[in-house]
PDB file of C-alpha atoms in Angstrom:
ATOM      1  CA  UNK A 323     -27.735  21.685 -11.964  1.00  0.00           C
ATOM      2  CA  UNK A 324     -28.498  18.095 -10.967  1.00  0.00           C
ATOM      3  CA  UNK A 325     -26.814  16.373 -13.913  1.00  0.00           C
ATOM      4  CA  UNK A 326     -23.407  16.470 -15.580  1.00  0.00           C
ATOM      5  CA  UNK A 327     -22.933  14.809 -18.993  1.00  0.00           C
ATOM      6  CA  UNK A 328     -26.324  13.206 -18.440  1.00  0.00           C
ATOM      7  CA  UNK A 329     -25.178  11.604 -15.159  1.00  0.00           C
ATOM      8  CA  UNK A 330     -26.876  12.558 -11.857  1.00  0.00           C
ATOM      9  CA  UNK A 331     -24.425  14.761  -9.982  1.00  0.00           C
ATOM     10  CA  UNK A 332     -24.837  12.830  -6.718  1.00  0.00           C
ATOM     11  CA  UNK A 333     -23.978   9.550  -8.474  1.00  0.00           C
ATOM     12  CA  UNK A 334     -20.950  11.093 -10.179  1.00  0.00           C
ATOM     13  CA  UNK A 335     -19.586  12.600  -6.963  1.00  0.00           C
ATOM     14  CA  UNK A 336     -20.260   9.358  -5.099  1.00  0.00           C
ATOM     15  CA  UNK A 337     -18.192   7.376  -7.608  1.00  0.00           C
ATOM     16  CA  UNK A 338     -15.418   9.960  -7.495  1.00  0.00           C
ATOM     17  CA  UNK A 339     -15.355   9.675  -3.713  1.00  0.00           C
ATOM     18  CA  UNK A 340     -15.221   5.885  -3.952  1.00  0.00           C
ATOM     19  CA  UNK A 341     -12.424   6.213  -6.499  1.00  0.00           C
ATOM     20  CA  UNK A 342     -10.527   8.523  -4.165  1.00  0.00           C
ATOM     21  CA  UNK A 343     -10.882   5.982  -1.338  1.00  0.00           C
ATOM     22  CA  UNK A 344      -9.549   3.211  -3.591  1.00  0.00           C
ATOM     23  CA  UNK A 345      -6.807   5.567  -4.745  1.00  0.00           C
ATOM     24  CA  UNK A 346      -5.840   6.155  -1.110  1.00  0.00           C
ATOM     25  CA  UNK A 347      -5.329   2.410  -0.634  1.00  0.00           C
ATOM     26  CA  UNK A 348      -3.390   2.227  -3.913  1.00  0.00           C
ATOM     27  CA  UNK A 349      -1.190   5.122  -2.788  1.00  0.00           C
ATOM     28  CA  UNK A 350      -0.487   3.650   0.648  1.00  0.00           C
ATOM     29  CA  UNK A 351       0.301   0.177  -0.674  1.00  0.00           C
ATOM     30  CA  UNK A 352       2.361   1.399  -3.633  1.00  0.00           C
ATOM     31  CA  UNK A 353       4.292   3.671  -1.247  1.00  0.00           C
ATOM     32  CA  UNK A 354       5.472   0.628   0.712  1.00  0.00           C
ATOM     33  CA  UNK A 355       6.378  -1.197  -2.497  1.00  0.00           C
ATOM     34  CA  UNK A 356       8.231   1.830  -3.851  1.00  0.00           C
ATOM     35  CA  UNK A 357      10.228   2.268  -0.632  1.00  0.00           C
ATOM     36  CA  UNK A 358      11.293  -1.377  -0.587  1.00  0.00           C
ATOM     37  CA  UNK A 359      12.195  -1.459  -4.278  1.00  0.00           C
ATOM     38  CA  UNK A 360      13.735   2.010  -4.390  1.00  0.00           C
ATOM     39  CA  UNK A 361      15.913   1.415  -1.336  1.00  0.00           C
ATOM     40  CA  UNK A 362      16.591  -2.327  -1.424  1.00  0.00           C
ATOM     41  CA  UNK A 363      15.916  -3.246  -5.084  1.00  0.00           C
ATOM     42  CA  UNK A 364      13.617  -6.053  -3.942  1.00  0.00           C
ATOM     43  CA  UNK A 365      10.378  -6.641  -5.861  1.00  0.00           C
ATOM     44  CA  UNK A 366       8.291  -7.567  -2.824  1.00  0.00           C
ATOM     45  CA  UNK A 367       5.587  -9.898  -4.108  1.00  0.00           C
ATOM     46  CA  UNK A 368       4.624 -10.645  -0.482  1.00  0.00           C
ATOM     47  CA  UNK A 369       3.337  -7.083  -0.040  1.00  0.00           C
ATOM     48  CA  UNK A 370      -0.250  -8.137  -0.764  1.00  0.00           C
ATOM     49  CA  UNK A 371       0.003 -10.942   1.781  1.00  0.00           C
ATOM     50  CA  UNK A 372       1.222  -8.435   4.389  1.00  0.00           C
ATOM     51  CA  UNK A 373      -1.765  -6.207   3.550  1.00  0.00           C
ATOM     52  CA  UNK A 374      -4.090  -9.174   4.060  1.00  0.00           C
ATOM     53  CA  UNK A 375      -2.260 -10.047   7.273  1.00  0.00           C
ATOM     54  CA  UNK A 376      -2.899  -6.538   8.606  1.00  0.00           C
ATOM     55  CA  UNK A 377      -6.651  -6.858   8.035  1.00  0.00           C
ATOM     56  CA  UNK A 378      -6.770 -10.398   9.449  1.00  0.00           C
ATOM     57  CA  UNK A 379      -4.776  -9.437  12.554  1.00  0.00           C
ATOM     58  CA  UNK A 380      -7.109  -6.485  13.173  1.00  0.00           C
ATOM     59  CA  UNK A 381     -10.112  -8.835  12.945  1.00  0.00           C
ATOM     60  CA  UNK A 382      -8.442 -11.439  15.187  1.00  0.00           C
ATOM     61  CA  UNK A 383      -7.457  -8.781  17.729  1.00  0.00           C
ATOM     62  CA  UNK A 384     -11.063  -7.576  17.945  1.00  0.00           C
ATOM     63  CA  UNK A 385     -12.784 -10.964  18.080  1.00  0.00           C
ATOM     64  CA  UNK A 386     -10.302 -12.901  20.209  1.00  0.00           C
ATOM     65  CA  UNK A 387      -8.627 -10.245  22.361  1.00  0.00           C
ATOM     66  CA  UNK A 388     -11.182  -7.435  22.414  1.00  0.00           C
ATOM     67  CA  UNK A 389      -8.661  -4.937  20.997  1.00  0.00           C
ATOM     68  CA  UNK A 390     -10.652  -2.219  19.260  1.00  0.00           C
ATOM     69  CA  UNK A 391      -9.996  -0.456  15.957  1.00  0.00           C
ATOM     70  CA  UNK A 392      -8.025   2.450  17.426  1.00  0.00           C
ATOM     71  CA  UNK A 393      -5.520   0.222  19.200  1.00  0.00           C
ATOM     72  CA  UNK A 394      -5.334  -2.001  16.111  1.00  0.00           C
ATOM     73  CA  UNK A 395      -4.267   1.027  14.056  1.00  0.00           C
ATOM     74  CA  UNK A 396      -1.155   1.216  16.240  1.00  0.00           C
ATOM     75  CA  UNK A 397      -0.431  -2.380  17.212  1.00  0.00           C
ATOM     76  CA  UNK A 398      -1.119  -4.220  13.956  1.00  0.00           C
ATOM     77  CA  UNK A 399       1.289  -2.185  11.765  1.00  0.00           C
ATOM     78  CA  UNK A 400       3.947  -2.692  14.441  1.00  0.00           C
ATOM     79  CA  UNK A 401       3.301  -6.450  14.405  1.00  0.00           C
ATOM     80  CA  UNK A 402       3.382  -6.666  10.597  1.00  0.00           C
ATOM     81  CA  UNK A 403       6.504  -4.478  10.549  1.00  0.00           C
ATOM     82  CA  UNK A 404       8.165  -6.807  13.058  1.00  0.00           C
ATOM     83  CA  UNK A 405       7.239  -9.762  10.858  1.00  0.00           C
ATOM     84  CA  UNK A 406       8.833  -7.908   7.935  1.00  0.00           C
ATOM     85  CA  UNK A 407      12.004  -7.447   9.982  1.00  0.00           C
ATOM     86  CA  UNK A 408      12.109 -11.208  10.627  1.00  0.00           C
ATOM     87  CA  UNK A 409      11.721 -11.863   6.884  1.00  0.00           C
ATOM     88  CA  UNK A 410      14.519  -9.442   6.056  1.00  0.00           C
ATOM     89  CA  UNK A 411      16.933 -10.783   8.681  1.00  0.00           C
ATOM     90  CA  UNK A 412      16.321 -14.483   8.043  1.00  0.00           C
ATOM     91  CA  UNK A 413      15.816 -14.596   4.264  1.00  0.00           C
ATOM     92  CA  UNK A 414      16.270 -11.430   2.238  1.00  0.00           C
ATOM     93  CA  UNK A 415      19.654 -10.343   3.592  1.00  0.00           C
ATOM     94  CA  UNK A 416      21.268 -13.292   1.800  1.00  0.00           C
ATOM     95  CA  UNK A 417      20.094 -12.338  -1.695  1.00  0.00           C
ATOM     96  CA  UNK A 418      20.757  -8.582  -1.956  1.00  0.00           C
ATOM     97  CA  UNK A 419      23.772  -9.102  -4.215  1.00  0.00           C
ATOM     98  CA  UNK A 420      21.987 -11.590  -6.455  1.00  0.00           C
ATOM     99  CA  UNK A 421      19.770 -10.982  -9.471  1.00  0.00           C
ATOM    100  CA  UNK A 422      16.473  -9.238  -8.473  1.00  0.00           C
ATOM    101  CA  UNK A 423      14.628 -12.238  -9.880  1.00  0.00           C
ATOM    102  CA  UNK A 424      15.674 -14.199  -6.772  1.00  0.00           C
ATOM    103  CA  UNK A 425      13.960 -11.653  -4.541  1.00  0.00           C
ATOM    104  CA  UNK A 426      10.802 -11.776  -6.643  1.00  0.00           C
ATOM    105  CA  UNK A 427      10.659 -15.583  -6.500  1.00  0.00           C
ATOM    106  CA  UNK A 428      11.408 -15.670  -2.775  1.00  0.00           C
ATOM    107  CA  UNK A 429       8.732 -13.113  -1.875  1.00  0.00           C
ATOM    108  CA  UNK A 430       6.246 -14.796  -4.220  1.00  0.00           C
ATOM    109  CA  UNK A 431       6.839 -18.040  -2.337  1.00  0.00           C
ATOM    110  CA  UNK A 432       6.387 -16.209   0.960  1.00  0.00           C
ATOM    111  CA  UNK A 433       3.076 -14.795  -0.270  1.00  0.00           C
ATOM    112  CA  UNK A 434       1.873 -18.324  -1.065  1.00  0.00           C
ATOM    113  CA  UNK A 435       2.957 -19.615   2.344  1.00  0.00           C
ATOM    114  CA  UNK A 436       1.340 -16.724   4.273  1.00  0.00           C
ATOM    115  CA  UNK A 437      -1.876 -16.917   2.269  1.00  0.00           C
ATOM    116  CA  UNK A 438      -2.027 -20.695   2.612  1.00  0.00           C
ATOM    117  CA  UNK A 439      -1.518 -20.514   6.383  1.00  0.00           C
ATOM    118  CA  UNK A 440      -4.393 -18.062   6.846  1.00  0.00           C
ATOM    119  CA  UNK A 441      -6.673 -20.033   4.492  1.00  0.00           C
ATOM    120  CA  UNK A 442      -5.934 -23.213   6.435  1.00  0.00           C
ATOM    121  CA  UNK A 443      -6.696 -21.502   9.751  1.00  0.00           C
ATOM    122  CA  UNK A 444      -9.739 -19.392   8.788  1.00  0.00           C
ATOM    123  CA  UNK A 445     -11.027 -20.684   5.452  1.00  0.00           C
ATOM    124  CA  UNK A 446     -11.819 -18.430   2.501  1.00  0.00           C
ATOM    125  CA  UNK A 447     -15.088 -16.919   3.723  1.00  0.00           C
ATOM    126  CA  UNK A 448     -15.165 -13.193   4.434  1.00  0.00           C
ATOM    127  CA  UNK A 449     -15.600 -11.836   7.961  1.00  0.00           C
ATOM    128  CA  UNK A 450     -17.209  -8.469   8.773  1.00  0.00           C
ATOM    129  CA  UNK A 451     -15.318  -5.803  10.681  1.00  0.00           C
ATOM    130  CA  UNK A 452     -17.535  -3.046  12.039  1.00  0.00           C
ATOM    131  CA  UNK A 453     -16.781   0.629  11.470  1.00  0.00           C
ATOM    132  CA  UNK A 454     -15.876   2.232  14.822  1.00  0.00           C
ATOM    133  CA  UNK A 455     -18.842   4.161  16.294  1.00  0.00           C
ATOM    134  CA  UNK A 456     -16.931   7.461  16.178  1.00  0.00           C
ATOM    135  CA  UNK A 457     -16.669   7.202  12.370  1.00  0.00           C
ATOM    136  CA  UNK A 458     -20.114   5.786  11.607  1.00  0.00           C
ATOM    137  CA  UNK A 459     -22.641   7.792   9.629  1.00  0.00           C
ATOM    138  CA  UNK A 460     -22.146  10.503   7.053  1.00  0.00           C
ATOM    139  CA  UNK A 461     -21.630  14.242   6.738  1.00  0.00           C
ATOM    140  CA  UNK A 462     -24.194  16.243   4.758  1.00  0.00           C
ATOM    141  CA  UNK A 463     -22.254  18.449   2.337  1.00  0.00           C
ATOM    142  CA  UNK A 464     -25.403  19.790   0.716  1.00  0.00           C
ATOM    143  CA  UNK A 465     -24.723  18.267  -2.691  1.00  0.00           C
ATOM    144  CA  UNK A 466     -23.904  14.783  -1.349  1.00  0.00           C
ATOM    145  CA  UNK A 467     -23.510  12.724   1.814  1.00  0.00           C
ATOM    146  CA  UNK A 468     -19.880  11.978   2.653  1.00  0.00           C
ATOM    147  CA  UNK A 469     -19.388   8.825   4.760  1.00  0.00           C
ATOM    148  CA  UNK A 470     -17.203   9.710   7.721  1.00  0.00           C
ATOM    149  CA  UNK A 471     -15.104   6.565   7.435  1.00  0.00           C
ATOM    150  CA  UNK A 472     -14.242   7.214   3.787  1.00  0.00           C
ATOM    151  CA  UNK A 473     -13.130  10.736   4.680  1.00  0.00           C
ATOM    152  CA  UNK A 474     -11.024   9.268   7.511  1.00  0.00           C
ATOM    153  CA  UNK A 475      -9.343   6.763   5.178  1.00  0.00           C
ATOM    154  CA  UNK A 476      -8.464   9.489   2.675  1.00  0.00           C
ATOM    155  CA  UNK A 477      -7.105  11.803   5.372  1.00  0.00           C
ATOM    156  CA  UNK A 478      -4.984   9.138   7.103  1.00  0.00           C
ATOM    157  CA  UNK A 479      -3.591   7.803   3.818  1.00  0.00           C
ATOM    158  CA  UNK A 480      -2.597  11.258   2.579  1.00  0.00           C
ATOM    159  CA  UNK A 481      -1.043  12.172   5.936  1.00  0.00           C
ATOM    160  CA  UNK A 482       1.001   8.947   6.125  1.00  0.00           C
ATOM    161  CA  UNK A 483       2.126   9.200   2.478  1.00  0.00           C
ATOM    162  CA  UNK A 484       3.241  12.823   2.805  1.00  0.00           C
ATOM    163  CA  UNK A 485       4.976  12.169   6.145  1.00  0.00           C
ATOM    164  CA  UNK A 486       6.816   9.168   4.677  1.00  0.00           C
ATOM    165  CA  UNK A 487       7.934  11.166   1.634  1.00  0.00           C
ATOM    166  CA  UNK A 488       9.162  14.001   3.862  1.00  0.00           C
ATOM    167  CA  UNK A 489      11.007  11.586   6.171  1.00  0.00           C
ATOM    168  CA  UNK A 490      12.869   9.889   3.329  1.00  0.00           C
ATOM    169  CA  UNK A 491      13.536  12.884   1.092  1.00  0.00           C
ATOM    170  CA  UNK A 492      13.970  15.811   3.493  1.00  0.00           C
ATOM    171  CA  UNK A 493      15.420  14.584   6.799  1.00  0.00           C
ATOM    172  CA  UNK A 494      18.835  13.453   7.958  1.00  0.00           C
ATOM    173  CA  UNK A 495      17.508   9.979   8.748  1.00  0.00           C
ATOM    174  CA  UNK A 496      16.228   9.743   5.184  1.00  0.00           C
ATOM    175  CA  UNK A 497      19.638  10.803   3.903  1.00  0.00           C
ATOM    176  CA  UNK A 498      21.231   8.015   5.954  1.00  0.00           C
ATOM    177  CA  UNK A 499      18.729   5.528   4.532  1.00  0.00           C
ATOM    178  CA  UNK A 500      19.438   6.574   0.946  1.00  0.00           C
ATOM    179  CA  UNK A 501      23.167   6.526   1.515  1.00  0.00           C
ATOM    180  CA  UNK A 502      23.035   3.111   3.196  1.00  0.00           C
ATOM    181  CA  UNK A 503      21.318   1.579   0.170  1.00  0.00           C
ATOM    182  CA  UNK A 504      23.178   3.453  -2.588  1.00  0.00           C
ATOM    183  CA  UNK A 505      26.737   3.048  -1.257  1.00  0.00           C
ATOM    184  CA  UNK A 506      26.746   0.729   1.770  1.00  0.00           C
ATOM    185  CA  UNK A 507      30.539   0.363   2.021  1.00  0.00           C
ATOM    186  CA  UNK A 508      31.184   4.113   2.182  1.00  0.00           C
ATOM    187  CA  UNK A 509      28.262   4.653   4.553  1.00  0.00           C
ATOM    188  CA  UNK A 510      29.555   1.890   6.850  1.00  0.00           C
ATOM    189  CA  UNK A 511      32.948   3.608   6.882  1.00  0.00           C
ATOM    190  CA  UNK A 512      31.294   6.687   8.413  1.00  0.00           C
ATOM    191  CA  UNK A 513      30.091   4.592  11.356  1.00  0.00           C
ATOM    192  CA  UNK A 514      26.476   4.128  10.241  1.00  0.00           C
ATOM    193  CA  UNK A 515      24.923   0.733  10.929  1.00  0.00           C
ATOM    194  CA  UNK A 516      23.931  -0.209   7.384  1.00  0.00           C
ATOM    195  CA  UNK A 517      22.278  -3.596   8.175  1.00  0.00           C
ATOM    196  CA  UNK A 518      20.104  -1.857  10.770  1.00  0.00           C
ATOM    197  CA  UNK A 519      19.058   0.797   8.229  1.00  0.00           C
ATOM    198  CA  UNK A 520      18.190  -1.836   5.641  1.00  0.00           C
ATOM    199  CA  UNK A 521      16.252  -3.890   8.194  1.00  0.00           C
ATOM    200  CA  UNK A 522      14.241  -0.859   9.339  1.00  0.00           C
ATOM    201  CA  UNK A 523      13.502   0.118   5.733  1.00  0.00           C
ATOM    202  CA  UNK A 524      11.933  -3.251   4.933  1.00  0.00           C
ATOM    203  CA  UNK A 525      10.106  -3.286   8.257  1.00  0.00           C
ATOM    204  CA  UNK A 526       8.692   0.182   7.563  1.00  0.00           C
ATOM    205  CA  UNK A 527       7.464  -0.875   4.122  1.00  0.00           C
ATOM    206  CA  UNK A 528       5.803  -3.944   5.661  1.00  0.00           C
ATOM    207  CA  UNK A 529       4.202  -1.798   8.383  1.00  0.00           C
ATOM    208  CA  UNK A 530       2.648   0.429   5.706  1.00  0.00           C
ATOM    209  CA  UNK A 531       1.034  -2.656   4.164  1.00  0.00           C
ATOM    210  CA  UNK A 532      -0.275  -3.670   7.599  1.00  0.00           C
ATOM    211  CA  UNK A 533      -1.703  -0.169   8.156  1.00  0.00           C
ATOM    212  CA  UNK A 534      -3.478  -0.315   4.803  1.00  0.00           C
ATOM    213  CA  UNK A 535      -4.978  -3.655   5.837  1.00  0.00           C
ATOM    214  CA  UNK A 536      -6.367  -2.220   9.084  1.00  0.00           C
ATOM    215  CA  UNK A 537      -7.844   0.767   7.233  1.00  0.00           C
ATOM    216  CA  UNK A 538      -9.409  -1.553   4.645  1.00  0.00           C
ATOM    217  CA  UNK A 539     -10.964  -3.962   7.160  1.00  0.00           C
ATOM    218  CA  UNK A 540     -14.176  -1.961   7.808  1.00  0.00           C
ATOM    219  CA  UNK A 541     -14.682  -1.295   4.081  1.00  0.00           C
ATOM    220  CA  UNK A 542     -14.628  -4.887   2.854  1.00  0.00           C
ATOM    221  CA  UNK A 543     -15.019  -8.489   3.935  1.00  0.00           C
ATOM    222  CA  UNK A 544     -11.863  -9.521   5.787  1.00  0.00           C
ATOM    223  CA  UNK A 545     -10.592 -12.675   4.108  1.00  0.00           C
ATOM    224  CA  UNK A 546      -7.321 -14.460   3.246  1.00  0.00           C
ATOM    225  CA  UNK A 547      -8.261 -13.848  -0.402  1.00  0.00           C
ATOM    226  CA  UNK A 548      -8.658 -10.068  -0.107  1.00  0.00           C
ATOM    227  CA  UNK A 549      -5.226  -9.225  -1.491  1.00  0.00           C
ATOM    228  CA  UNK A 550      -5.410 -11.168  -4.756  1.00  0.00           C
ATOM    229  CA  UNK A 551      -6.898  -8.429  -6.950  1.00  0.00           C
ATOM    230  CA  UNK A 552      -5.576  -5.437  -5.029  1.00  0.00           C
ATOM    231  CA  UNK A 553      -1.882  -6.314  -5.263  1.00  0.00           C
ATOM    232  CA  UNK A 554      -1.966  -6.754  -9.047  1.00  0.00           C
ATOM    233  CA  UNK A 555      -3.441  -3.269  -9.426  1.00  0.00           C
ATOM    234  CA  UNK A 556      -0.903  -1.841  -6.968  1.00  0.00           C
ATOM    235  CA  UNK A 557       2.002  -3.280  -8.955  1.00  0.00           C
ATOM    236  CA  UNK A 558       0.534  -1.599 -12.044  1.00  0.00           C
ATOM    237  CA  UNK A 559       0.392   1.682 -10.095  1.00  0.00           C
ATOM    238  CA  UNK A 560       4.067   1.381  -9.127  1.00  0.00           C
ATOM    239  CA  UNK A 561       5.065   0.645 -12.735  1.00  0.00           C
ATOM    240  CA  UNK A 562       3.085   3.625 -14.043  1.00  0.00           C
ATOM    241  CA  UNK A 563       4.504   5.976 -11.417  1.00  0.00           C
ATOM    242  CA  UNK A 564       8.046   4.701 -11.906  1.00  0.00           C
ATOM    243  CA  UNK A 565       9.684   1.838 -10.025  1.00  0.00           C
ATOM    244  CA  UNK A 566      11.175   3.225  -6.837  1.00  0.00           C
ATOM    245  CA  UNK A 567       9.628   6.704  -7.162  1.00  0.00           C
ATOM    246  CA  UNK A 568       7.974   7.419  -3.823  1.00  0.00           C
ATOM    247  CA  UNK A 569       6.146  10.615  -4.779  1.00  0.00           C
ATOM    248  CA  UNK A 570       5.276   9.122  -8.172  1.00  0.00           C
ATOM    249  CA  UNK A 571       3.622   6.101  -6.561  1.00  0.00           C
ATOM    250  CA  UNK A 572       1.504   8.252  -4.256  1.00  0.00           C
ATOM    251  CA  UNK A 573       0.321  10.657  -6.951  1.00  0.00           C
ATOM    252  CA  UNK A 574      -0.279   7.865  -9.458  1.00  0.00           C
ATOM    253  CA  UNK A 575      -2.262   5.826  -6.928  1.00  0.00           C
ATOM    254  CA  UNK A 576      -4.599   8.720  -6.186  1.00  0.00           C
ATOM    255  CA  UNK A 577      -4.946   9.631  -9.854  1.00  0.00           C
ATOM    256  CA  UNK A 578      -5.700   6.099 -10.995  1.00  0.00           C
ATOM    257  CA  UNK A 579      -8.275   5.697  -8.237  1.00  0.00           C
ATOM    258  CA  UNK A 580     -10.124   8.728  -9.616  1.00  0.00           C
ATOM    259  CA  UNK A 581      -9.823   7.448 -13.197  1.00  0.00           C
ATOM    260  CA  UNK A 582     -11.210   4.099 -12.083  1.00  0.00           C
ATOM    261  CA  UNK A 583     -14.123   5.835 -10.358  1.00  0.00           C
ATOM    262  CA  UNK A 584     -14.953   7.896 -13.451  1.00  0.00           C
ATOM    263  CA  UNK A 585     -14.770   4.807 -15.634  1.00  0.00           C
ATOM    264  CA  UNK A 586     -17.389   3.097 -13.459  1.00  0.00           C
ATOM    265  CA  UNK A 587     -19.737   6.008 -14.179  1.00  0.00           C
ATOM    266  CA  UNK A 588     -19.300   6.249 -17.947  1.00  0.00           C
ATOM    267  CA  UNK A 589     -18.360   2.659 -18.927  1.00  0.00           C
ATOM    268  CA  UNK A 590     -18.516   0.295 -15.966  1.00  0.00           C
ATOM    269  CA  UNK A 591     -17.385  -2.741 -17.972  1.00  0.00           C
ATOM    270  CA  UNK A 592     -13.923  -1.223 -18.412  1.00  0.00           C
ATOM    271  CA  UNK A 593     -13.395  -0.236 -14.759  1.00  0.00           C
ATOM    272  CA  UNK A 594     -11.450  -3.402 -13.928  1.00  0.00           C
ATOM    273  CA  UNK A 595      -9.042  -2.990 -16.860  1.00  0.00           C
ATOM    274  CA  UNK A 596      -8.607   0.771 -17.206  1.00  0.00           C
ATOM    275  CA  UNK A 597      -5.544   0.785 -14.910  1.00  0.00           C
ATOM    276  CA  UNK A 598      -3.775  -1.737 -17.129  1.00  0.00           C
ATOM    277  CA  UNK A 599      -4.725   0.164 -20.291  1.00  0.00           C
ATOM    278  CA  UNK A 600      -3.129   3.259 -18.755  1.00  0.00           C
ATOM    279  CA  UNK A 601      -0.060   1.183 -17.841  1.00  0.00           C
ATOM    280  CA  UNK A 602       0.380  -0.009 -21.442  1.00  0.00           C
ATOM    281  CA  UNK A 603       0.054   3.537 -22.814  1.00  0.00           C
ATOM    282  CA  UNK A 604       2.503   4.965 -20.288  1.00  0.00           C
ATOM    283  CA  UNK A 605       5.094   2.242 -20.898  1.00  0.00           C
ATOM    284  CA  UNK A 606       4.874   2.765 -24.657  1.00  0.00           C
ATOM    285  CA  UNK A 607       5.468   6.502 -24.274  1.00  0.00           C
ATOM    286  CA  UNK A 608       7.733   6.501 -21.206  1.00  0.00           C
ATOM    287  CA  UNK A 609       9.200   3.087 -20.307  1.00  0.00           C
ATOM    288  CA  UNK A 610      10.614   4.316 -16.979  1.00  0.00           C
ATOM    289  CA  UNK A 611       7.152   5.451 -15.807  1.00  0.00           C
ATOM    290  CA  UNK A 612       5.734   8.929 -15.290  1.00  0.00           C
ATOM    291  CA  UNK A 613       8.140   9.866 -12.498  1.00  0.00           C
ATOM    292  CA  UNK A 614      10.885   7.290 -13.043  1.00  0.00           C
ATOM    293  CA  UNK A 615      14.374   8.043 -14.235  1.00  0.00           C
ATOM    294  CA  UNK A 616      15.818   6.585 -17.408  1.00  0.00           C
ATOM    295  CA  UNK A 617      18.962   4.523 -16.876  1.00  0.00           C
TER     296      UNK A 617
END
């Protein structure tokens, strides 16, 4: 059978694969947002700027320093994570006890500053970033050709998301992190360095955004404007999954990527809005999100 619902099977599977790739980026970015909000109660509007920074640093490392993709996968997230640590230590630590609106406004301002700095330095034109030779080409599955790089993105995103969930929910370090953010005074009394835990949590969330940027660089034009549409969709993903729900953000990101891909096949005009339609429906039926907890 070469068609399904009147759609060529190869075209349908291709769009589903593209949707799964987009869903992998949604999952990875929403994971970082969910960790930062769930642990620190900060709505990090600078997350998209950190994602853009990751892609731009990967491009700069290749073109100015000759650092290839594989080293960028390691070094760039560390650099973006370190930048996140600086943000947390110099700015965010002073507003934890204030209304969350202050954190939103502060990070929104940071996003404008970071984006403006990169636009001033590099302009708004997109720059190409080549797929590494080891991941070029496609795999013949018989019923479709699967680009190797797309398969790599999906595999890395799933592995990182599952490892992060396991670290936070199932390990002693994760228990310390949760305790440090839920009851810092009691946790400090047990000799745990709470400020260090909080700093590392924000840095880890920022590093996830940087990793997503490096993974995205070969799939799109690297530009200071590349985060503008993505971050709005990612915030919608986090809201649908439930603010602060780590597993919910990952599953919702993957699911919405597939829904978006299917929408492009059957009604392409709605593909850019389907995520927000789903968000409205979910909030009407379950205001806390699919995996969120009612307060």
